[in-house]
Each structure stands twice: as structure tokens, then as C-alpha cells.
Short mmCIF file of C-alpha atoms in Angstrom, two decimals:
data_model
loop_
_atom_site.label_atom_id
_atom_site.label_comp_id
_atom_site.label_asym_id
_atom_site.label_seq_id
_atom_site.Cartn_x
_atom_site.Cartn_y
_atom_site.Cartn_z
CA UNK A 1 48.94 6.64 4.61
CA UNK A 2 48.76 9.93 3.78
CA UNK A 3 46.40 13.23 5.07
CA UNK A 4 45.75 16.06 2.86
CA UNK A 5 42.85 18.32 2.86
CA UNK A 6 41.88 19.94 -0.34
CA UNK A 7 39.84 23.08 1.09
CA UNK A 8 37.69 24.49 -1.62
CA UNK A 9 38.72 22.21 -4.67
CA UNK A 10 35.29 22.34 -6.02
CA UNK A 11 33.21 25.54 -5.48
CA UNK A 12 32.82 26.14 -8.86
CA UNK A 13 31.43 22.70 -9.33
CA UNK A 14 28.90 22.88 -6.65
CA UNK A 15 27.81 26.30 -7.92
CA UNK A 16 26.59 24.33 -11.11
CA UNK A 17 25.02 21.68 -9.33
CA UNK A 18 21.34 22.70 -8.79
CA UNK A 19 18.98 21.22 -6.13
CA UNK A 20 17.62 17.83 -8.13
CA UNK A 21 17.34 14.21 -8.31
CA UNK A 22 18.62 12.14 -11.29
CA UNK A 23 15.72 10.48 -13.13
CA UNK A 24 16.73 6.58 -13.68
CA UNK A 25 18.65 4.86 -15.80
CA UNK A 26 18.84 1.59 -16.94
CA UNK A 27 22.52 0.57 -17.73
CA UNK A 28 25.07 -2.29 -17.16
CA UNK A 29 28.33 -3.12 -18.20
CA UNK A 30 30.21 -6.38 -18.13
CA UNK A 31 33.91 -6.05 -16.88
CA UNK A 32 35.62 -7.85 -14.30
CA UNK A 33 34.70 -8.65 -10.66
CA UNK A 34 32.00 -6.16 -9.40
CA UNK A 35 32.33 -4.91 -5.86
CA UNK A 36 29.92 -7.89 -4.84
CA UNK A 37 32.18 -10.55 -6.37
CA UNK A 38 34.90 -9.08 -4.75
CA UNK A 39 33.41 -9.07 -1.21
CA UNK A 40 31.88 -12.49 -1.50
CA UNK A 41 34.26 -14.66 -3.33
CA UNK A 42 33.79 -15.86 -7.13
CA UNK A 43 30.16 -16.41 -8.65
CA UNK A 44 29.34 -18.28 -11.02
CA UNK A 45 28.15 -17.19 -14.64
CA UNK A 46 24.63 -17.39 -14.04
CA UNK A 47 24.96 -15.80 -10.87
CA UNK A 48 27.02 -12.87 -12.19
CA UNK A 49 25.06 -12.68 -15.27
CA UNK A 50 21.67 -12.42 -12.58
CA UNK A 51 23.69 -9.74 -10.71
CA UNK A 52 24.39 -7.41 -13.97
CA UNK A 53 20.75 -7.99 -14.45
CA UNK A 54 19.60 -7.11 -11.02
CA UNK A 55 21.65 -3.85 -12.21
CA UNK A 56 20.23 -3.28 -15.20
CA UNK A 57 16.79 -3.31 -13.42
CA UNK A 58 17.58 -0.65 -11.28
CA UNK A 59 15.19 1.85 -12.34
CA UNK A 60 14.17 4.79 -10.45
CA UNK A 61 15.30 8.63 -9.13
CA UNK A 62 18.98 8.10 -8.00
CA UNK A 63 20.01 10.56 -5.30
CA UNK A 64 21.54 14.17 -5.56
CA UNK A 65 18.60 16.31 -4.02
CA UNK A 66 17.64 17.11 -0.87
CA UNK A 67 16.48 13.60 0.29
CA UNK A 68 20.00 12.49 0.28
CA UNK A 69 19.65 13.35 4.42
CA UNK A 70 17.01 13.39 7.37
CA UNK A 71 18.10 16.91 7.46
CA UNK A 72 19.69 19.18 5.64
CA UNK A 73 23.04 18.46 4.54
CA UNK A 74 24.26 22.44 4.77
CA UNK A 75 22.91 23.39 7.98
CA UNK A 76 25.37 20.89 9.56
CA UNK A 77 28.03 21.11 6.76
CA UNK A 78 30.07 23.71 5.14
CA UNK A 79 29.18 23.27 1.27
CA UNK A 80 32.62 25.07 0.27
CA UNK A 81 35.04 23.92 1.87
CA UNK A 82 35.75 20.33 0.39
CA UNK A 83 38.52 17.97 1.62
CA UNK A 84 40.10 14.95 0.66
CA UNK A 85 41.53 12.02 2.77
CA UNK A 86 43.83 9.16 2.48
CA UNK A 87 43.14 6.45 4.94
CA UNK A 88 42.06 3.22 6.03
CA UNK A 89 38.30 2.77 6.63
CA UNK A 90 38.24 1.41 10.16
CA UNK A 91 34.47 1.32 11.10
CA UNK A 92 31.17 1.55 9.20
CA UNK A 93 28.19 2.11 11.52
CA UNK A 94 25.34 0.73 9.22
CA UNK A 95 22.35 3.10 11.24
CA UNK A 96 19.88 5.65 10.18
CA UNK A 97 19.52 8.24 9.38
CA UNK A 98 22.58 8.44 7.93
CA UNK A 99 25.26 5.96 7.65
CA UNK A 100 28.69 6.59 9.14
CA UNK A 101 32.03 5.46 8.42
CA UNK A 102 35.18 6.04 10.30
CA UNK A 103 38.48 6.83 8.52
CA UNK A 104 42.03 6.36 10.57
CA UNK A 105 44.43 9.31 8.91
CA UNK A 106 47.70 9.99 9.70
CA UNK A 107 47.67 13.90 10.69
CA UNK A 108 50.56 16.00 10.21
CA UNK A 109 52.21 15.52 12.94
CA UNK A 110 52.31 11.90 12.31
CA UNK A 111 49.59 11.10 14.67
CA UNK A 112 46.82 9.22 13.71
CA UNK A 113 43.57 10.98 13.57
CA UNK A 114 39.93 9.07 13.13
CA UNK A 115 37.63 11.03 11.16
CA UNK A 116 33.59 10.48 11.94
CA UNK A 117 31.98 11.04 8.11
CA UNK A 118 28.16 11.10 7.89
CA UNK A 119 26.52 9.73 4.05
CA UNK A 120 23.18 8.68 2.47
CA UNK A 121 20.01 6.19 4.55
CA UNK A 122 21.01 2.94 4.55
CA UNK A 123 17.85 2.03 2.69
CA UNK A 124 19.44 3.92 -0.31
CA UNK A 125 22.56 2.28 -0.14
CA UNK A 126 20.49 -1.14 -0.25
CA UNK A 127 18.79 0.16 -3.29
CA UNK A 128 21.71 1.12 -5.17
CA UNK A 129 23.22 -2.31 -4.04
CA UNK A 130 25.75 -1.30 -1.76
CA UNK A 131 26.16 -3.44 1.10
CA UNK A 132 28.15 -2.42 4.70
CA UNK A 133 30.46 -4.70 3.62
CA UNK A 134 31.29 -2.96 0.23
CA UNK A 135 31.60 0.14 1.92
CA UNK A 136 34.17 -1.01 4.45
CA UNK A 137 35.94 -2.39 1.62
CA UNK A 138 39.37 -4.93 1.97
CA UNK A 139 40.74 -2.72 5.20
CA UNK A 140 43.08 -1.63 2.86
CA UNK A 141 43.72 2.49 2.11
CA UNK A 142 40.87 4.56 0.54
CA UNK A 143 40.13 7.76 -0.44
CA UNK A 144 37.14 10.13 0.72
CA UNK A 145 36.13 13.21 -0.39
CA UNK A 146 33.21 15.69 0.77
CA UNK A 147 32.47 18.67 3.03
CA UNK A 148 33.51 19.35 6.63
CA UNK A 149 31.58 20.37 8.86
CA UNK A 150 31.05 23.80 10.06
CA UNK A 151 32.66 23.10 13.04
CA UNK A 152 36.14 23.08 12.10
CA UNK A 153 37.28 21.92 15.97
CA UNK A 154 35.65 18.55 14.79
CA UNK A 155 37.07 15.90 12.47
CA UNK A 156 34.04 14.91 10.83
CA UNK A 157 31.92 15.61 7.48
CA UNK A 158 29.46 14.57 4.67
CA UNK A 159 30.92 11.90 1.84
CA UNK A 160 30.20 12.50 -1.59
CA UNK A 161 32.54 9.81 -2.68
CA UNK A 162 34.89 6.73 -1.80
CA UNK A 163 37.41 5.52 -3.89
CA UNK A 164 39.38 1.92 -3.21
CA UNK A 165 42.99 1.61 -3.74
CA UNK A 166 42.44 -0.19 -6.74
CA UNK A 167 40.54 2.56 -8.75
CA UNK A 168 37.10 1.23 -7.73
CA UNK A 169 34.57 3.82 -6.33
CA UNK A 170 30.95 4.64 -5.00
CA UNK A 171 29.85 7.80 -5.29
CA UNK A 172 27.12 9.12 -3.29
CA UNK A 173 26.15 12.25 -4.24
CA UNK A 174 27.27 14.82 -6.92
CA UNK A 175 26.26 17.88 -5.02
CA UNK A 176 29.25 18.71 -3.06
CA UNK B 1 -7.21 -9.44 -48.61
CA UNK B 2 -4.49 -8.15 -50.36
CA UNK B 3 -1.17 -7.40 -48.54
CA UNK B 4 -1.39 -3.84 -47.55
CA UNK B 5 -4.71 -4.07 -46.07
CA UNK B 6 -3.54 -6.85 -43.59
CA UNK B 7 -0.43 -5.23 -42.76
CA UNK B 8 -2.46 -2.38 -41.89
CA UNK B 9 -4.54 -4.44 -39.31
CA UNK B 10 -2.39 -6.11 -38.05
CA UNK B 11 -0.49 -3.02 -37.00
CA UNK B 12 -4.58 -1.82 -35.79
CA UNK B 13 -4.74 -4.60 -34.35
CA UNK B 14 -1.75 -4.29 -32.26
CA UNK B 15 -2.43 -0.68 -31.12
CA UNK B 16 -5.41 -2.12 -29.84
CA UNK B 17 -3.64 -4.57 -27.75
CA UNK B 18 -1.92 -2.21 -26.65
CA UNK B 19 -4.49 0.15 -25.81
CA UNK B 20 -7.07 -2.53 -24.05
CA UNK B 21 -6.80 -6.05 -25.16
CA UNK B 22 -3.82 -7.13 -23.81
CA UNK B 23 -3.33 -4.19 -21.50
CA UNK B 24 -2.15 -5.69 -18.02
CA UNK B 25 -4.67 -7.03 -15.71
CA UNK B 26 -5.33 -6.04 -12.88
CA UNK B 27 -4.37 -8.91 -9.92
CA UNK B 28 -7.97 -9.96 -7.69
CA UNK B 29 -7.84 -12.36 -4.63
CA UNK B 30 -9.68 -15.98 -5.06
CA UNK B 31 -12.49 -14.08 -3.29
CA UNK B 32 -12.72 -11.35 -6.23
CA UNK B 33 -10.97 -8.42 -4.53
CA UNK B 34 -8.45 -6.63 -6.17
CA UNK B 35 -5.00 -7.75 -4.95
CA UNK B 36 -3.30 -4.90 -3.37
CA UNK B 37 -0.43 -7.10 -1.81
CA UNK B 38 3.17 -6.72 -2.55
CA UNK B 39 6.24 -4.45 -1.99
CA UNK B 40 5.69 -1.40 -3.71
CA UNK B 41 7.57 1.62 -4.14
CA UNK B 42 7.24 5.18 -5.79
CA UNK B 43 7.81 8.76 -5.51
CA UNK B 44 12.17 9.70 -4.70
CA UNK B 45 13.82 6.90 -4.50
CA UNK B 46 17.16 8.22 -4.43
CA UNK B 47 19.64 5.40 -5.95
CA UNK B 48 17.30 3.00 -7.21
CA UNK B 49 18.86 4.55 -10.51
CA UNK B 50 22.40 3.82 -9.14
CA UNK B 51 24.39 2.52 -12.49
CA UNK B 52 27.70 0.34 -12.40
CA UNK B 53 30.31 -0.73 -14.77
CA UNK B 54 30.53 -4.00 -12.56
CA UNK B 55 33.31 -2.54 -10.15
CA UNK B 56 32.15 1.40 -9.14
CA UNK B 57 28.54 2.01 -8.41
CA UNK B 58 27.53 5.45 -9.07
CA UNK B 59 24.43 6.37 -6.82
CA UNK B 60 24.48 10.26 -8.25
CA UNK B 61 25.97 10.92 -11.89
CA UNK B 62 29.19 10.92 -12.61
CA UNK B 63 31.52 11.07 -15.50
CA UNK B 64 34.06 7.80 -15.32
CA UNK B 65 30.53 5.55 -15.89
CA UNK B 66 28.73 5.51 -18.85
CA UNK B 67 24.79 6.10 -18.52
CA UNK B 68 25.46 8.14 -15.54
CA UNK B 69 24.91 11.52 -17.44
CA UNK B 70 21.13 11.57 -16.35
CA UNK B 71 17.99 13.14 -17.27
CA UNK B 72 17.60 15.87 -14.18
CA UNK B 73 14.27 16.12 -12.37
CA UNK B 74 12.99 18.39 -10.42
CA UNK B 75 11.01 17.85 -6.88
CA UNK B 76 7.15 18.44 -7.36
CA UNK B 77 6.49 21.79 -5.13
CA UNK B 78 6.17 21.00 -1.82
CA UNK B 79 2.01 20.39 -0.68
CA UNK B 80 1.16 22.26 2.60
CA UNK B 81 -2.07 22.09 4.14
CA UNK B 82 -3.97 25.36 4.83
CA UNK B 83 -4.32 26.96 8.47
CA UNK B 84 -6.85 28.65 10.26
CA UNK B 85 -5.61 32.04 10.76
CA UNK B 86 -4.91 31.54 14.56
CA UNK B 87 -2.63 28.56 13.86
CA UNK B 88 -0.31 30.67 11.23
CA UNK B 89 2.16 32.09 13.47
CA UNK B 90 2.83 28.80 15.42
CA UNK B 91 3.15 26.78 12.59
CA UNK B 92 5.67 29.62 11.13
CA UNK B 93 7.65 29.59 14.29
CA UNK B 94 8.41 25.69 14.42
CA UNK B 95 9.15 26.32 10.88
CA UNK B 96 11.71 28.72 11.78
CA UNK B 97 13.39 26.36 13.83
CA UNK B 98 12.54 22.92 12.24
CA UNK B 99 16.24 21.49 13.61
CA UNK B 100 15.00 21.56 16.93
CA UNK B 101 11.26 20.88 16.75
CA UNK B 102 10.62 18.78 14.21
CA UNK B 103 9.84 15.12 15.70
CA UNK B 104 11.04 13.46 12.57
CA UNK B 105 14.78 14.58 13.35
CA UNK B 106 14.54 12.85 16.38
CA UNK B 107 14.08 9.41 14.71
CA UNK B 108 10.52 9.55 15.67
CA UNK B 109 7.66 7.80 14.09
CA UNK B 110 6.67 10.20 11.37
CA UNK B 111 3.04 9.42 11.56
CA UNK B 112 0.72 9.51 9.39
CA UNK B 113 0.59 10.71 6.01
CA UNK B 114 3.85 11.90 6.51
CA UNK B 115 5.01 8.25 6.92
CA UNK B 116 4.07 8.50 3.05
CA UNK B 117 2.54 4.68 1.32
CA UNK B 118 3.14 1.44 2.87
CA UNK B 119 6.22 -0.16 1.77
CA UNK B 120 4.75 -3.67 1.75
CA UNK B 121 0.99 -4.36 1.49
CA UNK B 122 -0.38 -7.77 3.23
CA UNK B 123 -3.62 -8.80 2.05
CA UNK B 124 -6.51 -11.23 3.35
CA UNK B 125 -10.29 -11.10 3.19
CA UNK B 126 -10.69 -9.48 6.69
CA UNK B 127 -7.40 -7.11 6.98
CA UNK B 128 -4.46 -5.53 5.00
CA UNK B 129 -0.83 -4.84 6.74
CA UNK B 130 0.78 -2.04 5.68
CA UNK B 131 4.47 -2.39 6.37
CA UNK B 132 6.58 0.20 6.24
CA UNK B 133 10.73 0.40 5.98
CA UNK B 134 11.19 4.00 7.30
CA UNK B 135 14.43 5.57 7.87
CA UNK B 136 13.18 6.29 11.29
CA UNK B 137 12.87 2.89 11.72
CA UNK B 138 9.92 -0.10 11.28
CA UNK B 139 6.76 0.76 11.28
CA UNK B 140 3.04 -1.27 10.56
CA UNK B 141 -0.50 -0.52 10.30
CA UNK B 142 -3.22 -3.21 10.53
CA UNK B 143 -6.58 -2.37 8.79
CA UNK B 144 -9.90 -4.31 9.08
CA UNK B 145 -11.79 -4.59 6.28
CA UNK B 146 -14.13 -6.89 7.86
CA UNK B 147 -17.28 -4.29 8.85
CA UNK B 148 -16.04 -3.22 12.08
CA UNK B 149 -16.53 -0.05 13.91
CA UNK B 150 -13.55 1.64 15.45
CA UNK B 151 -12.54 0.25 18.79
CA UNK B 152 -13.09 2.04 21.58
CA UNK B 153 -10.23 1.29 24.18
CA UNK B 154 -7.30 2.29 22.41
CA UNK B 155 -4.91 5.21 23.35
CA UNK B 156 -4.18 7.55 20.58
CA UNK B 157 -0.80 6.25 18.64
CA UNK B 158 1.39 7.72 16.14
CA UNK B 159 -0.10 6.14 12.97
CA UNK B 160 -3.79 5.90 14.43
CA UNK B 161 -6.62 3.73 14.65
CA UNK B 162 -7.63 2.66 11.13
CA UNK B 163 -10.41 0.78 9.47
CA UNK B 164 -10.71 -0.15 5.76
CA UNK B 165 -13.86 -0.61 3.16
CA UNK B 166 -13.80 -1.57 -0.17
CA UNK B 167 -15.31 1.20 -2.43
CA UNK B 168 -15.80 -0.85 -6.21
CA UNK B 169 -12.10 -1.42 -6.93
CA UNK B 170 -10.82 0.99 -4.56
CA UNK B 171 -9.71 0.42 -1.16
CA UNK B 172 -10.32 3.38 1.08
CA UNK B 173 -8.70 3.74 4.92
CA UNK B 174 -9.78 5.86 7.21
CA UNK B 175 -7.82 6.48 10.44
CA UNK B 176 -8.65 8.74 13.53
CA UNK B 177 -7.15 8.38 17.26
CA UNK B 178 -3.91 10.08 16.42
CA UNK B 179 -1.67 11.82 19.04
CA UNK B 180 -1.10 15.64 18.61
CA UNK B 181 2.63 15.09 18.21
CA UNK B 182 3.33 14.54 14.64
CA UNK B 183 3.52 16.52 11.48
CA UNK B 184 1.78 16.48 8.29
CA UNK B 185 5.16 17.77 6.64
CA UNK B 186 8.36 18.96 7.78
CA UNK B 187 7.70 22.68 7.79
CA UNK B 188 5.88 23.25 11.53
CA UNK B 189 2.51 21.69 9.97
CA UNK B 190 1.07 20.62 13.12
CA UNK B 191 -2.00 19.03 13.96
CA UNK B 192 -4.87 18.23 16.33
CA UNK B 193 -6.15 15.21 18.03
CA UNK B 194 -9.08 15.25 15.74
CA UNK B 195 -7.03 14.57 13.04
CA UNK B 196 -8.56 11.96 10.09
CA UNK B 197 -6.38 10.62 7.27
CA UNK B 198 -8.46 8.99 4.09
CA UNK B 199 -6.29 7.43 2.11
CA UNK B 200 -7.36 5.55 -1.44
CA UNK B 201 -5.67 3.37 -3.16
CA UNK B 202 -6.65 1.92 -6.48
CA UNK B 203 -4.79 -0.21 -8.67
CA UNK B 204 -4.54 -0.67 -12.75
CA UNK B 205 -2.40 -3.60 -13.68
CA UNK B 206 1.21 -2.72 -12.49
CA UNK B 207 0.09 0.87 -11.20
CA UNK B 208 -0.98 1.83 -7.88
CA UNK B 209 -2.28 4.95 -7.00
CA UNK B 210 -1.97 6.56 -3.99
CA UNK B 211 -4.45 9.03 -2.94
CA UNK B 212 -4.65 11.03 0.74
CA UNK B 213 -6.80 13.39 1.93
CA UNK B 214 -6.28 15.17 5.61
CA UNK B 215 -9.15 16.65 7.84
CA UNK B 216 -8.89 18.24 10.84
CA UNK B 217 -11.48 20.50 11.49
CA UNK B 218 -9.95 22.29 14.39
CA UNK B 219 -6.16 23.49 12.66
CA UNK B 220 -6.95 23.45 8.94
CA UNK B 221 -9.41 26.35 7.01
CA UNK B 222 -10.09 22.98 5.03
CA UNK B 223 -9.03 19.27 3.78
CA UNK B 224 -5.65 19.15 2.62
CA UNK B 225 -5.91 16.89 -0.43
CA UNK B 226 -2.76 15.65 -1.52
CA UNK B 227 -1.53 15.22 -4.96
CA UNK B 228 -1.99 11.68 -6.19
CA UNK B 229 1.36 9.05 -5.70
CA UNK B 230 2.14 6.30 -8.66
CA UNK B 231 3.53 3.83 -7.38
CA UNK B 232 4.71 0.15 -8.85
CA UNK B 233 5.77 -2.98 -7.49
CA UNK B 234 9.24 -3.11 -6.46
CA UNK B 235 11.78 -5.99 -7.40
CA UNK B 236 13.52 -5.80 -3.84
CA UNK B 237 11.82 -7.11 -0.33
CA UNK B 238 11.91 -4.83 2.50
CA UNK B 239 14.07 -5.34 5.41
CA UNK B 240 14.04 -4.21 9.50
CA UNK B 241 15.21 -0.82 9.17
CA UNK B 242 18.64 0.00 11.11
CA UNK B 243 18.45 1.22 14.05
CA UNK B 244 18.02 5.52 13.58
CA UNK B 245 20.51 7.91 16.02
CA UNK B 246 20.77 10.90 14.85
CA UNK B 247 23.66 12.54 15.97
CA UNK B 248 24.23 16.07 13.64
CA UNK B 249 21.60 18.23 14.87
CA UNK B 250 23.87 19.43 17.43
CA UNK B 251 26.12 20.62 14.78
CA UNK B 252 23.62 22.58 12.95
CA UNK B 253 23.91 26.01 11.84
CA UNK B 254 20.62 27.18 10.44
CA UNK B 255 17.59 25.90 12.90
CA UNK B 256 15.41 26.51 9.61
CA UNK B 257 17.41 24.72 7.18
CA UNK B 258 15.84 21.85 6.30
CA UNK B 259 15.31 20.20 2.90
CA UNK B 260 13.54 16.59 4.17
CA UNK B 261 10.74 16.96 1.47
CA UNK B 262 8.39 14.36 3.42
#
């Protein structure tokens, strides 16, 4: 495992993204395992088939505005300065408002550090049919990004996206 | 009847069915009333659009999944009600410092209408449930519908003491016997104890709408009526909501920045 922060990486990003919500889409996409399969063992056709359906009926306003938090997401984190961490995800604490999952890095000094990294409601996880258990993943390493948070003393900040070791990804937001 | 002329009505004929005929109907209870029951959602719903490729869910677009390049929309201004003069200043001062005041930030019941529409709608011939999967936690409203007056031995409450009629095909709610501690949105809008909430809800076929109006003679110049929510039924059930602890305020910044549109 690996630590490396990535300060600033996307500023010029964020100053494109304005304050909105993504109007819904309907869309799915055979190929492979999803992230369900994967956590629950092998489904049958039918039931994969009724899961890529379940997908494709997933209509609505997907996040990216301000409701992504009970608060706001900038009084409590710095909006430019982005990192990046390697890790293992040891803990996801499935509350509201905002979900929280715990990353073990190894710091510089060869230490391990724990990292405490606020994301969306729980109930918009459910509706984007991400489970706890998808977002703890196999225990094996992952990558985070997001902010930090203001208070640099503190190892903690808001996710805008995981990323498993073997490619796949849920991304929460595309605002930071 | 030569071709062209029924090819022509039968298209005629199908805009029609369209328009009327075969337009969805609206759902009624054995006893006639229309059937208001089910889980029913509307307004931001932030990653009911998630899309997948079957292994990465995107819940916000992004570029490795196809589809996720969405149409942007923009939040609907944000409704305040309207103060008496004397109420201005204290309503712009727990504005100011929203981090610290507001009551929704401390996982508290949002009351109502800030709690927004019920979540899940329980119908008989006497009462509706409203259920309601808040990120501050579970909430639920019972309302007779029976002829009842208001009882008379309750302590105020968050969401109030609420009683229902049926108005043709309309439902209308009207709740009093709130407590003072609430807000009607997340900007300082305060309120008094005298506080009513009517709320309306009618439904077309699939469509529900969602209409509240706010009185409260003693804070507001006059009734706050809200804009009109569409809302439809949702193909999920609602669930207990996790337990809420919120835990950043102390790291915030800006005591006025908030962006919680309810």
C-alpha cells in the first residue's frame, strides 16, 4: 500500500463544474459480473437479466448539487485542494447524514494512518444501488479521491470517488 | 373507405387514446376514494439516475460510462415565506449562522413542510399514514379522515396534530399543534406555535401532486404557498432510515454556508 496526496490535481475541473443536478438517464450495459454479483456470489440469468433491468429503470435527478450533503460540503471542506489515497477500506459506517468510510494508509514514514472520509445519505446510495457491502468492497486495496478538509491537522475529507483494485469504481459526485 | 382515409383515423384515433381514452386511470379504493397509497417519490432525488456498465456505478456523470454525459438541471429558486417586518432581522441572523442554529443539522425532525411529501402513503377508509424515510431519520404522520375534530390533549410535536377531508378527488390535511422549534426552510425561517400546514394532494393516473400552503398569522405578512411537487410512484420500498450523527459541523468554516435546499 501506498500514500500519495495529489493537492490541487483538479481546480480547473471544479471551476467548470457549476452548482446542478444531473437529470436521469436510463441506460444499461451487459458485461461481466456487476458489483452485486460480485458481493453476493453468481446469479442466475434471469436474476442478472432482472438486475440490469432494475438499472435500466433507474430514472430520476442523480446527484452533483448541493443535496449531495445535510450541509454544505465547502464549509467543512477545502474544494481545492484534492487528494488521492491508496489503501485498504477498513470500516464503512452505514449512518446519516452522511456515510463514512475508513481507509488504513501507509504514511510516509511507514506508519499506518486511518483516514475518516465523509460521502453522500445512505438513502442515495440505496437508490443508485449501492449497498454497504459494495462500498467496503473485497478488503482488498482501493483508491479514493476527494477534498480534505479545511483542517489540515485532521486526516479526514469528502469522497467523490472509489476505485477497486480491479478497475471497478463508484463515483459519487463530479463536483470536486 | 378507401385506404388513406382509414390510415388517417386510425392515427386520430390513436391521438385520442392518447389524449383521453386510454389515458391512465386514476386508482379508487373499493369504497370509491381515490387511492393515494403507495411509495412515491419526486422532486431531487440525487442518484436515482445512477447508470452502470454492470461493474462501476456512476451516481454523478462521468466519462469511462456511457449515458453518463447528462442533461444538467438546475434547482428551482429556493421558496421563502414572507415576514412581518419585526421578524426580518432574526430570521437574517440564524441565517447568518445556519451551521449552528439550524435544527435540521442536528439530525432533528425537520417538521413539517420542511419534512417535504410522505415517502409512503397508507390508505383506509378512516385514516392515511404518511411514512416518511428522512435522512434525519424515520418519521410518520397519522391522519383521520373519519369526521373528527382535533384532539384536545395532545402536546405540540414536531410534525403536528393533523386531520384529513376529502375535497372531490382531492385529499386535503390540515395540521396545527406544532412546536416553535422547527423551520419552514433552511435559511432562519422560523415559526410560531400557531403555525397551520394545508397540504393537497390530488392524483391523475401515475401523477401525484403535491400542494402546501403555510399560515401563521403571527410571523408571516401572509400564507406562504408553495410551488406545486409532481411526484410518481417509486419502484423501490422504503426502509428504517440509519441512524443520523452528524459529526462535521464542528469542522465548519462558514456558519452561513449552507446549500441543504429543503
Amino acid at each position: 500500500m501506498k500514500h500519495k496526496i495529489r493537492p490541487n490535481a483538479f481546480i480547473g475541473m471544479l471551476a467548470t463544474v457549476a452548482i446542478s443536478a444531473v437529470a436521469h438517464q436510463i441506460f444499461s450495459r451487459a458485461a461481466g459480473k456487476s458489483l452485486l454479483d460480485q458481493q453476493r456470489g453468481p446469479r442466475s440469468r434471469s436474476e442478472r437479466m432482472k438486475r440490469q433491468l432494475v438499472w435500466a429503470l433507474l430514472i430520476g435527478a442523480a446527484a452533483g448539487g448541493p443535496t449531495l450533503a445535510h450541509h454544505s460540503v465547502t464549509g467543512a471542506f477545502d474544494a481545492e485542494d484534492h487528494f488521492e489515497i491508496e489503501g485498504r477500506i477498513v470500516e464503512v459506517e452505514w449512518v446519516n447524514p452522511h456515510v463514512y468510510i475508513h481507509m488504513e494508509v501507509t504514511g510516509a514514514d511507514g506508519q499506518p494512518q486511518r483516514w475518516a472520509l465523509e460521502t453522500a445519505p445512505t438513502q442515495f446510495f440505496r437508490n443508485a444501488g449501492v449497498s454497504k457491502s459494495m462500498l467496503e468492497g473485497d478488503g482488498g486495496s482501493a483508491t479514493i479521491t476527494g477534498i480534505r478538509g479545511h483542517d489540515k491537522s485532521q486526516l479526514i475529507g469528502f469522497i467523490s470517488r472509489i476505485t477497486f483494485a480491479d478497475g471497478r469504481f463508484i463515483q459519487v459526485t463530479d463536483r470536486f | 373507405m378507401n385506404e388513406p382515409i382509414k390510415a388517417a383515423s386510425g392515427v386520430m384515433l390513436a391521438a385520442l387514446c392518447v389524449a383521453s381514452v386510454c389515458a391512465q386511470e386514476t386508482p379508487r379504493t373499493p369504497s370509491g376514494r381515490v387511492d393515494l397509497s403507495g411509495v412515491w417519490f419526486g422532486g431531487f432525488q440525487p442518484s436515482l439516475g445512477a447508470v452502470t456498465d454492470g461493474e462501476s456505478v456512476c451516481m454523478a456523470s462521468c466519462e469511462e460510462i456511457e449515458g453518463s454525459e447528462d442533461v444538467r438541471m438546475q434547482f428551482p429558486p429556493t421558496e421563502r415565506p414572507t415576514y412581518k417586518p419585526e421578524y426580518l432581522a432574526r430570521v437574517a441572523e440564524l441565517n447568518e449562522n445556519q451551521v449552528i442554529e439550524d435544527p435540521v443539522l442536528r439530525c432533528e425532525n425537520p417538521g413539517l413542510p420542511r419534512i417535504g411529501a410522505p415517502d409512503k402513503i397508507v390508505q383506509t377508509d378512516s385514516e392515511l399514514v404518511f411514512l416518511y424515510d428522512d435522512v434525519n431519520g424515520s418519521f410518520w404522520r397519522v391522519i383521520p379522515v373519519d369526521g373528527r375534530g382535533y384532539r384536545e390533549d395532545l402536546e405540540p410535536t414536531f410534525l403536528g396534530d393533523a386531520l384529513g377531508r376529502w375535497e372531490g378527488g382531492s385529499l386535503v390535511v390540515e395540521t396545527v399543534n406544532f412546536v416553535d422549534e422547527t423551520w419552514l426552510t433552511d435559511d432562519g425561517a422560523i415559526h410560531s406555535d400557531q403555525l397551520r400546514v394545508v397540504e393537497r394532494f390530488s392524483r391523475d393516473g401515475d401523477t401525484l401532486t403535491y400542494q402546501v400552503t403555510v399560515h401563521d398569522p403571527v410571523m408571516l405578512a401572509e400564507p406562504w404557498v408553495k410551488q406545486p411537487a409532481t411526484l410518481n410512484p417509486a419502484r423501490f420500498e422504503i426502509v428504517e432510515s440509519p441512524p443520523c450523527r452528524e459529526r462535521s459541523l464542528p469542522l465548519m468554516q462558514d456558519l452561513s454556508s449552507h446549500d441543504n435546499p429543503r
